[in-house]
PDB file of C-alpha atoms in Angstrom:
ATOM      1  CA  ALA R   1      71.690 -35.189 -30.541  1.00  0.00           C
ATOM      2  CA  GLN R   2      71.894 -31.860 -28.788  1.00  0.00           C
ATOM      3  CA  THR R   3      71.561 -31.460 -25.033  1.00  0.00           C
ATOM      4  CA  VAL R   4      70.904 -28.432 -22.890  1.00  0.00           C
ATOM      5  CA  THR R   5      71.881 -28.319 -19.221  1.00  0.00           C
ATOM      6  CA  GLN R   6      70.667 -25.872 -16.575  1.00  0.00           C
ATOM      7  CA  SER R   7      72.531 -26.669 -13.395  1.00  0.00           C
ATOM      8  CA  GLN R   8      70.581 -24.365 -11.091  1.00  0.00           C
ATOM      9  CA  PRO R   9      67.125 -25.787 -10.244  1.00  0.00           C
ATOM     10  CA  GLU R  10      66.326 -22.696  -8.192  1.00  0.00           C
ATOM     11  CA  MET R  11      67.777 -19.244  -7.716  1.00  0.00           C
ATOM     12  CA  SER R  12      66.794 -16.460  -5.357  1.00  0.00           C
ATOM     13  CA  VAL R  13      67.592 -12.746  -5.642  1.00  0.00           C
ATOM     14  CA  GLN R  14      66.626  -9.567  -3.880  1.00  0.00           C
ATOM     15  CA  GLU R  15      64.454  -7.144  -5.730  1.00  0.00           C
ATOM     16  CA  ALA R  16      66.570  -4.586  -7.689  1.00  0.00           C
ATOM     17  CA  GLU R  17      69.626  -6.854  -7.626  1.00  0.00           C
ATOM     18  CA  THR R  18      71.224  -8.624 -10.560  1.00  0.00           C
ATOM     19  CA  VAL R  19      71.052 -12.395 -11.099  1.00  0.00           C
ATOM     20  CA  THR R  20      72.651 -14.679 -13.656  1.00  0.00           C
ATOM     21  CA  LEU R  21      71.100 -17.936 -14.777  1.00  0.00           C
ATOM     22  CA  SER R  22      73.474 -20.561 -16.236  1.00  0.00           C
ATOM     23  CA  CYS R  23      73.030 -22.742 -19.299  1.00  0.00           C
ATOM     24  CA  THR R  24      75.417 -25.019 -21.112  1.00  0.00           C
ATOM     25  CA  TYR R  25      74.749 -27.039 -24.225  1.00  0.00           C
ATOM     26  CA  ASP R  26      76.329 -29.678 -26.319  1.00  0.00           C
ATOM     27  CA  THR R  27      76.228 -29.784 -30.109  1.00  0.00           C
ATOM     28  CA  SER R  28      78.371 -30.723 -33.058  1.00  0.00           C
ATOM     29  CA  GLU R  29      76.827 -28.014 -35.225  1.00  0.00           C
ATOM     30  CA  SER R  30      78.335 -24.651 -35.908  1.00  0.00           C
ATOM     31  CA  ASP R  31      75.195 -22.719 -36.675  1.00  0.00           C
ATOM     32  CA  TYR R  32      72.237 -22.658 -34.288  1.00  0.00           C
ATOM     33  CA  TYR R  33      69.941 -20.476 -32.224  1.00  0.00           C
ATOM     34  CA  LEU R  34      69.805 -20.243 -28.463  1.00  0.00           C
ATOM     35  CA  PHE R  35      66.859 -18.956 -26.512  1.00  0.00           C
ATOM     36  CA  TRP R  36      65.729 -18.070 -23.044  1.00  0.00           C
ATOM     37  CA  TYR R  37      62.017 -18.587 -22.355  1.00  0.00           C
ATOM     38  CA  LYS R  38      60.162 -17.359 -19.275  1.00  0.00           C
ATOM     39  CA  GLN R  39      57.220 -19.283 -17.830  1.00  0.00           C
ATOM     40  CA  PRO R  40      55.307 -17.342 -15.137  1.00  0.00           C
ATOM     41  CA  PRO R  41      52.640 -18.981 -13.008  1.00  0.00           C
ATOM     42  CA  SER R  42      50.183 -18.345 -15.822  1.00  0.00           C
ATOM     43  CA  ARG R  43      52.216 -21.122 -17.608  1.00  0.00           C
ATOM     44  CA  GLN R  44      52.478 -19.146 -20.840  1.00  0.00           C
ATOM     45  CA  MET R  45      55.832 -19.592 -22.559  1.00  0.00           C
ATOM     46  CA  ILE R  46      57.324 -16.181 -23.283  1.00  0.00           C
ATOM     47  CA  LEU R  47      60.426 -15.567 -25.351  1.00  0.00           C
ATOM     48  CA  VAL R  48      62.863 -13.456 -23.389  1.00  0.00           C
ATOM     49  CA  ILE R  49      65.864 -13.312 -25.691  1.00  0.00           C
ATOM     50  CA  ARG R  50      67.397 -15.005 -28.713  1.00  0.00           C
ATOM     51  CA  GLN R  51      70.993 -15.406 -29.788  1.00  0.00           C
ATOM     52  CA  GLU R  52      72.233 -16.474 -33.230  1.00  0.00           C
ATOM     53  CA  ALA R  53      75.403 -18.505 -32.924  1.00  0.00           C
ATOM     54  CA  TYR R  54      77.029 -16.771 -35.905  1.00  0.00           C
ATOM     55  CA  LYS R  55      76.772 -13.425 -34.122  1.00  0.00           C
ATOM     56  CA  GLN R  56      79.639 -12.600 -31.799  1.00  0.00           C
ATOM     57  CA  GLN R  57      77.787  -9.756 -30.149  1.00  0.00           C
ATOM     58  CA  ASN R  58      75.752 -10.752 -27.105  1.00  0.00           C
ATOM     59  CA  ALA R  59      72.017 -10.142 -27.393  1.00  0.00           C
ATOM     60  CA  THR R  60      70.290  -7.683 -25.081  1.00  0.00           C
ATOM     61  CA  GLU R  61      66.663  -6.849 -24.427  1.00  0.00           C
ATOM     62  CA  ASN R  62      66.205  -4.024 -21.940  1.00  0.00           C
ATOM     63  CA  ARG R  63      67.167  -5.506 -18.525  1.00  0.00           C
ATOM     64  CA  PHE R  64      67.941  -8.911 -20.007  1.00  0.00           C
ATOM     65  CA  SER R  65      71.289  -9.773 -21.566  1.00  0.00           C
ATOM     66  CA  VAL R  66      73.201 -12.881 -22.351  1.00  0.00           C
ATOM     67  CA  ASN R  67      76.813 -13.955 -22.129  1.00  0.00           C
ATOM     68  CA  PHE R  68      77.325 -16.216 -25.102  1.00  0.00           C
ATOM     69  CA  GLN R  69      80.578 -18.184 -25.084  1.00  0.00           C
ATOM     70  CA  LYS R  70      80.526 -20.326 -28.228  1.00  0.00           C
ATOM     71  CA  ALA R  71      83.767 -22.143 -27.608  1.00  0.00           C
ATOM     72  CA  ALA R  72      82.740 -23.023 -24.086  1.00  0.00           C
ATOM     73  CA  LYS R  73      79.161 -23.792 -25.205  1.00  0.00           C
ATOM     74  CA  SER R  74      77.822 -21.553 -22.529  1.00  0.00           C
ATOM     75  CA  PHE R  75      74.800 -19.252 -22.672  1.00  0.00           C
ATOM     76  CA  SER R  76      73.954 -17.430 -19.441  1.00  0.00           C
ATOM     77  CA  LEU R  77      71.152 -14.966 -18.865  1.00  0.00           C
ATOM     78  CA  LYS R  78      71.670 -11.880 -16.776  1.00  0.00           C
ATOM     79  CA  ILE R  79      68.694 -10.037 -15.367  1.00  0.00           C
ATOM     80  CA  SER R  80      69.509  -6.581 -14.077  1.00  0.00           C
ATOM     81  CA  ASP R  81      67.386  -4.599 -11.600  1.00  0.00           C
ATOM     82  CA  SER R  82      65.268  -7.635 -10.810  1.00  0.00           C
ATOM     83  CA  GLN R  83      61.557  -6.997 -10.440  1.00  0.00           C
ATOM     84  CA  LEU R  84      58.858  -8.996  -8.763  1.00  0.00           C
ATOM     85  CA  GLY R  85      57.367  -9.726 -12.172  1.00  0.00           C
ATOM     86  CA  ASP R  86      60.543 -11.530 -13.148  1.00  0.00           C
ATOM     87  CA  ALA R  87      59.656 -14.398 -10.807  1.00  0.00           C
ATOM     88  CA  ALA R  88      59.144 -17.398 -13.061  1.00  0.00           C
ATOM     89  CA  MET R  89      60.603 -20.596 -14.440  1.00  0.00           C
ATOM     90  CA  TYR R  90      63.297 -19.849 -17.018  1.00  0.00           C
ATOM     91  CA  PHE R  91      64.159 -22.323 -19.725  1.00  0.00           C
ATOM     92  CA  CYS R  92      67.186 -22.314 -21.913  1.00  0.00           C
ATOM     93  CA  ALA R  93      66.572 -23.826 -25.382  1.00  0.00           C
ATOM     94  CA  TYR R  94      68.508 -24.782 -28.487  1.00  0.00           C
ATOM     95  CA  SER R  95      67.430 -24.897 -32.117  1.00  0.00           C
ATOM     96  CA  SER R  96      69.427 -26.118 -35.033  1.00  0.00           C
ATOM     97  CA  TYR R  97      70.000 -23.544 -37.754  1.00  0.00           C
ATOM     98  CA  SER R  98      70.145 -26.112 -40.533  1.00  0.00           C
ATOM     99  CA  GLY R  99      66.674 -26.792 -41.877  1.00  0.00           C
ATOM    100  CA  GLY R 100      65.488 -23.727 -40.100  1.00  0.00           C
ATOM    101  CA  GLY R 101      65.141 -25.502 -36.801  1.00  0.00           C
ATOM    102  CA  ALA R 102      62.557 -27.790 -38.300  1.00  0.00           C
ATOM    103  CA  ASP R 103      62.892 -30.494 -35.717  1.00  0.00           C
ATOM    104  CA  GLY R 104      61.938 -28.222 -32.872  1.00  0.00           C
ATOM    105  CA  LEU R 105      63.538 -26.942 -29.697  1.00  0.00           C
ATOM    106  CA  THR R 106      65.672 -28.819 -27.184  1.00  0.00           C
ATOM    107  CA  PHE R 107      65.031 -27.481 -23.661  1.00  0.00           C
ATOM    108  CA  GLY R 108      66.920 -27.515 -20.430  1.00  0.00           C
ATOM    109  CA  LYS R 109      65.140 -28.576 -17.286  1.00  0.00           C
ATOM    110  CA  GLY R 110      64.578 -25.061 -16.112  1.00  0.00           C
ATOM    111  CA  THR R 111      65.555 -22.710 -13.322  1.00  0.00           C
ATOM    112  CA  HIS R 112      62.954 -21.437 -10.864  1.00  0.00           C
ATOM    113  CA  LEU R 113      63.728 -17.797 -10.119  1.00  0.00           C
ATOM    114  CA  ILE R 114      62.467 -16.337  -6.873  1.00  0.00           C
ATOM    115  CA  ILE R 115      62.468 -12.593  -6.304  1.00  0.00           C
ATOM    116  CA  GLN R 116      62.676 -11.509  -2.632  1.00  0.00           C
ATOM    117  CA  PRO R 117      60.962  -8.176  -1.987  1.00  0.00           C
TER     118      PRO R 117
ATOM    119  CA  ASP M   1      42.497 -13.788 -29.802  1.00  0.00           C
ATOM    120  CA  ALA M   2      45.667 -15.773 -29.200  1.00  0.00           C
ATOM    121  CA  ASP M   3      47.802 -16.757 -32.177  1.00  0.00           C
ATOM    122  CA  VAL M   4      47.983 -20.362 -30.961  1.00  0.00           C
ATOM    123  CA  THR M   5      44.949 -21.735 -29.186  1.00  0.00           C
ATOM    124  CA  GLN M   6      44.750 -25.015 -27.293  1.00  0.00           C
ATOM    125  CA  THR M   7      41.608 -26.707 -26.094  1.00  0.00           C
ATOM    126  CA  PRO M   8      40.834 -27.729 -23.475  1.00  0.00           C
ATOM    127  CA  ARG M   9      42.879 -25.675 -20.962  1.00  0.00           C
ATOM    128  CA  ASN M  10      42.480 -28.298 -18.264  1.00  0.00           C
ATOM    129  CA  ARG M  11      41.220 -31.849 -18.365  1.00  0.00           C
ATOM    130  CA  ILE M  12      40.844 -34.719 -15.959  1.00  0.00           C
ATOM    131  CA  THR M  13      40.324 -38.125 -17.471  1.00  0.00           C
ATOM    132  CA  LYS M  14      40.314 -41.713 -16.331  1.00  0.00           C
ATOM    133  CA  THR M  15      42.880 -44.370 -17.064  1.00  0.00           C
ATOM    134  CA  GLY M  16      42.144 -46.172 -20.310  1.00  0.00           C
ATOM    135  CA  LYS M  17      40.098 -43.386 -21.859  1.00  0.00           C
ATOM    136  CA  ARG M  18      40.845 -41.895 -25.245  1.00  0.00           C
ATOM    137  CA  ILE M  19      41.463 -38.191 -25.199  1.00  0.00           C
ATOM    138  CA  MET M  20      42.236 -35.595 -27.843  1.00  0.00           C
ATOM    139  CA  LEU M  21      43.961 -32.262 -27.305  1.00  0.00           C
ATOM    140  CA  GLU M  22      43.416 -29.724 -30.011  1.00  0.00           C
ATOM    141  CA  CYS M  23      45.537 -26.903 -31.328  1.00  0.00           C
ATOM    142  CA  SER M  24      44.759 -24.218 -33.867  1.00  0.00           C
ATOM    143  CA  GLN M  25      46.866 -21.310 -35.050  1.00  0.00           C
ATOM    144  CA  THR M  26      46.430 -18.079 -36.965  1.00  0.00           C
ATOM    145  CA  LYS M  27      50.119 -17.456 -37.593  1.00  0.00           C
ATOM    146  CA  GLY M  28      50.018 -19.046 -41.038  1.00  0.00           C
ATOM    147  CA  HIS M  29      52.981 -21.239 -40.110  1.00  0.00           C
ATOM    148  CA  ASP M  30      53.526 -24.621 -41.723  1.00  0.00           C
ATOM    149  CA  ARG M  31      55.448 -26.048 -38.789  1.00  0.00           C
ATOM    150  CA  MET M  32      53.616 -27.232 -35.710  1.00  0.00           C
ATOM    151  CA  TYR M  33      54.797 -29.049 -32.599  1.00  0.00           C
ATOM    152  CA  TRP M  34      53.514 -30.841 -29.513  1.00  0.00           C
ATOM    153  CA  TYR M  35      55.595 -30.729 -26.347  1.00  0.00           C
ATOM    154  CA  ARG M  36      55.121 -32.237 -22.957  1.00  0.00           C
ATOM    155  CA  GLN M  37      56.273 -30.540 -19.761  1.00  0.00           C
ATOM    156  CA  ASP M  38      56.930 -32.417 -16.526  1.00  0.00           C
ATOM    157  CA  PRO M  39      58.256 -30.835 -13.322  1.00  0.00           C
ATOM    158  CA  GLY M  40      62.015 -30.987 -13.226  1.00  0.00           C
ATOM    159  CA  LEU M  41      62.249 -32.269 -16.834  1.00  0.00           C
ATOM    160  CA  GLY M  42      61.611 -29.199 -18.935  1.00  0.00           C
ATOM    161  CA  LEU M  43      59.729 -29.557 -22.234  1.00  0.00           C
ATOM    162  CA  ARG M  44      60.184 -32.572 -24.464  1.00  0.00           C
ATOM    163  CA  LEU M  45      59.087 -32.966 -28.040  1.00  0.00           C
ATOM    164  CA  ILE M  46      56.325 -35.498 -28.750  1.00  0.00           C
ATOM    165  CA  TYR M  47      55.536 -34.965 -32.450  1.00  0.00           C
ATOM    166  CA  TYR M  48      56.073 -32.339 -35.107  1.00  0.00           C
ATOM    167  CA  SER M  49      54.643 -31.580 -38.505  1.00  0.00           C
ATOM    168  CA  PHE M  50      55.915 -29.585 -41.454  1.00  0.00           C
ATOM    169  CA  ASP M  51      52.653 -29.730 -43.357  1.00  0.00           C
ATOM    170  CA  VAL M  52      49.524 -31.837 -43.541  1.00  0.00           C
ATOM    171  CA  LYS M  53      51.372 -34.687 -45.248  1.00  0.00           C
ATOM    172  CA  ASP M  54      54.518 -34.621 -43.177  1.00  0.00           C
ATOM    173  CA  ILE M  55      54.415 -35.841 -39.554  1.00  0.00           C
ATOM    174  CA  ASN M  56      57.421 -36.845 -37.525  1.00  0.00           C
ATOM    175  CA  LYS M  57      58.000 -38.519 -34.180  1.00  0.00           C
ATOM    176  CA  GLY M  58      59.815 -36.587 -31.510  1.00  0.00           C
ATOM    177  CA  GLU M  59      61.721 -37.731 -28.457  1.00  0.00           C
ATOM    178  CA  ILE M  60      58.760 -39.245 -26.543  1.00  0.00           C
ATOM    179  CA  SER M  61      56.109 -40.321 -29.059  1.00  0.00           C
ATOM    180  CA  ASP M  62      55.186 -43.653 -27.488  1.00  0.00           C
ATOM    181  CA  GLY M  63      51.567 -43.684 -26.343  1.00  0.00           C
ATOM    182  CA  TYR M  64      50.615 -40.664 -28.491  1.00  0.00           C
ATOM    183  CA  SER M  65      49.370 -40.059 -31.964  1.00  0.00           C
ATOM    184  CA  VAL M  66      48.710 -36.876 -33.920  1.00  0.00           C
ATOM    185  CA  SER M  67      46.607 -35.642 -36.765  1.00  0.00           C
ATOM    186  CA  ARG M  68      47.240 -32.589 -38.975  1.00  0.00           C
ATOM    187  CA  GLN M  69      43.771 -31.783 -40.246  1.00  0.00           C
ATOM    188  CA  ALA M  70      44.806 -28.573 -41.988  1.00  0.00           C
ATOM    189  CA  GLN M  71      47.660 -26.115 -41.986  1.00  0.00           C
ATOM    190  CA  ALA M  72      46.126 -24.441 -38.974  1.00  0.00           C
ATOM    191  CA  LYS M  73      45.100 -27.491 -36.946  1.00  0.00           C
ATOM    192  CA  PHE M  74      47.219 -30.107 -35.192  1.00  0.00           C
ATOM    193  CA  SER M  75      45.676 -32.537 -32.719  1.00  0.00           C
ATOM    194  CA  LEU M  76      47.316 -34.811 -30.173  1.00  0.00           C
ATOM    195  CA  SER M  77      45.600 -38.006 -29.076  1.00  0.00           C
ATOM    196  CA  LEU M  78      46.186 -40.369 -26.215  1.00  0.00           C
ATOM    197  CA  GLU M  79      44.584 -43.641 -27.316  1.00  0.00           C
ATOM    198  CA  SER M  80      44.475 -45.163 -23.860  1.00  0.00           C
ATOM    199  CA  ALA M  81      45.489 -42.670 -21.216  1.00  0.00           C
ATOM    200  CA  ILE M  82      47.648 -43.760 -18.300  1.00  0.00           C
ATOM    201  CA  PRO M  83      48.562 -41.843 -15.097  1.00  0.00           C
ATOM    202  CA  ASN M  84      52.149 -41.475 -16.329  1.00  0.00           C
ATOM    203  CA  GLN M  85      50.801 -39.148 -19.046  1.00  0.00           C
ATOM    204  CA  THR M  86      49.685 -36.604 -16.470  1.00  0.00           C
ATOM    205  CA  ALA M  87      51.517 -33.461 -17.595  1.00  0.00           C
ATOM    206  CA  LEU M  88      51.291 -29.998 -19.099  1.00  0.00           C
ATOM    207  CA  TYR M  89      51.036 -30.154 -22.909  1.00  0.00           C
ATOM    208  CA  PHE M  90      52.028 -27.364 -25.230  1.00  0.00           C
ATOM    209  CA  CYS M  91      51.371 -26.809 -28.880  1.00  0.00           C
ATOM    210  CA  ALA M  92      53.724 -24.520 -30.774  1.00  0.00           C
ATOM    211  CA  THR M  93      54.323 -23.181 -34.234  1.00  0.00           C
ATOM    212  CA  SER M  94      57.379 -21.703 -35.927  1.00  0.00           C
ATOM    213  CA  ASP M  95      58.291 -19.961 -39.132  1.00  0.00           C
ATOM    214  CA  LEU M  96      60.455 -21.469 -41.856  1.00  0.00           C
ATOM    215  CA  TRP M  97      63.613 -20.067 -40.372  1.00  0.00           C
ATOM    216  CA  GLY M  98      62.972 -21.317 -36.836  1.00  0.00           C
ATOM    217  CA  THR M  99      63.772 -17.902 -35.379  1.00  0.00           C
ATOM    218  CA  GLU M 100      60.981 -18.072 -32.863  1.00  0.00           C
ATOM    219  CA  ALA M 101      58.465 -20.566 -31.556  1.00  0.00           C
ATOM    220  CA  PHE M 102      54.954 -19.414 -30.663  1.00  0.00           C
ATOM    221  CA  PHE M 103      53.284 -21.384 -27.875  1.00  0.00           C
ATOM    222  CA  GLY M 104      49.709 -22.007 -26.949  1.00  0.00           C
ATOM    223  CA  GLN M 105      48.509 -21.522 -23.396  1.00  0.00           C
ATOM    224  CA  GLY M 106      49.067 -25.150 -22.515  1.00  0.00           C
ATOM    225  CA  THR M 107      46.681 -27.971 -21.557  1.00  0.00           C
ATOM    226  CA  ARG M 108      47.003 -29.418 -18.107  1.00  0.00           C
ATOM    227  CA  LEU M 109      46.017 -33.078 -18.353  1.00  0.00           C
ATOM    228  CA  THR M 110      45.462 -35.249 -15.298  1.00  0.00           C
ATOM    229  CA  VAL M 111      44.921 -38.997 -15.708  1.00  0.00           C
ATOM    230  CA  VAL M 112      43.426 -40.658 -12.645  1.00  0.00           C
TER     231      VAL M 112
END
């Protein structure tokens, strides 16, 4: 079974600064997807960024980028120019590529990100 | 309208009562999921379904049952609710390739 570990229960950053959220995972598979989801106080789950394991290039989405280290099984999220609207819970998640991720997502426990004005 | 709709949004129920949480989707996806979120534990999979005839237990299925009434509808039932089942419940769908999961707005369930 796969596991996802987020070792930072809470992080705090000044507005406009850069912050990195950590995620490690354990799997015996070679092909998989990794995700970062954002959950603001509205509790909606919002996809921030996705990484396919077979791609060496790190995914980026505007101010959000990842550092994907396959050998180390590490998948960190970097948020540049932090904004007040970035304040939320962030979840790292894993999905198996085989079977198209049919058996769902495995989530980490989450990191609560606080943005200091 | 949201692609994945959960009803109710919030519910308070008493210990021992039967309760059903409903989920409907307009994404046209075959795959549907129920997750439970607890503070400090992240989201955990309760049940998942590939189609109306294919239902599978997830990590924490004890105390829950599901029904897939149609491709678009997937309900979660607590036959006899207990306080330990107080949590935020999410329904989700995904496409055949699992490239993205689409979540409902969540149902906050409190069992007193």
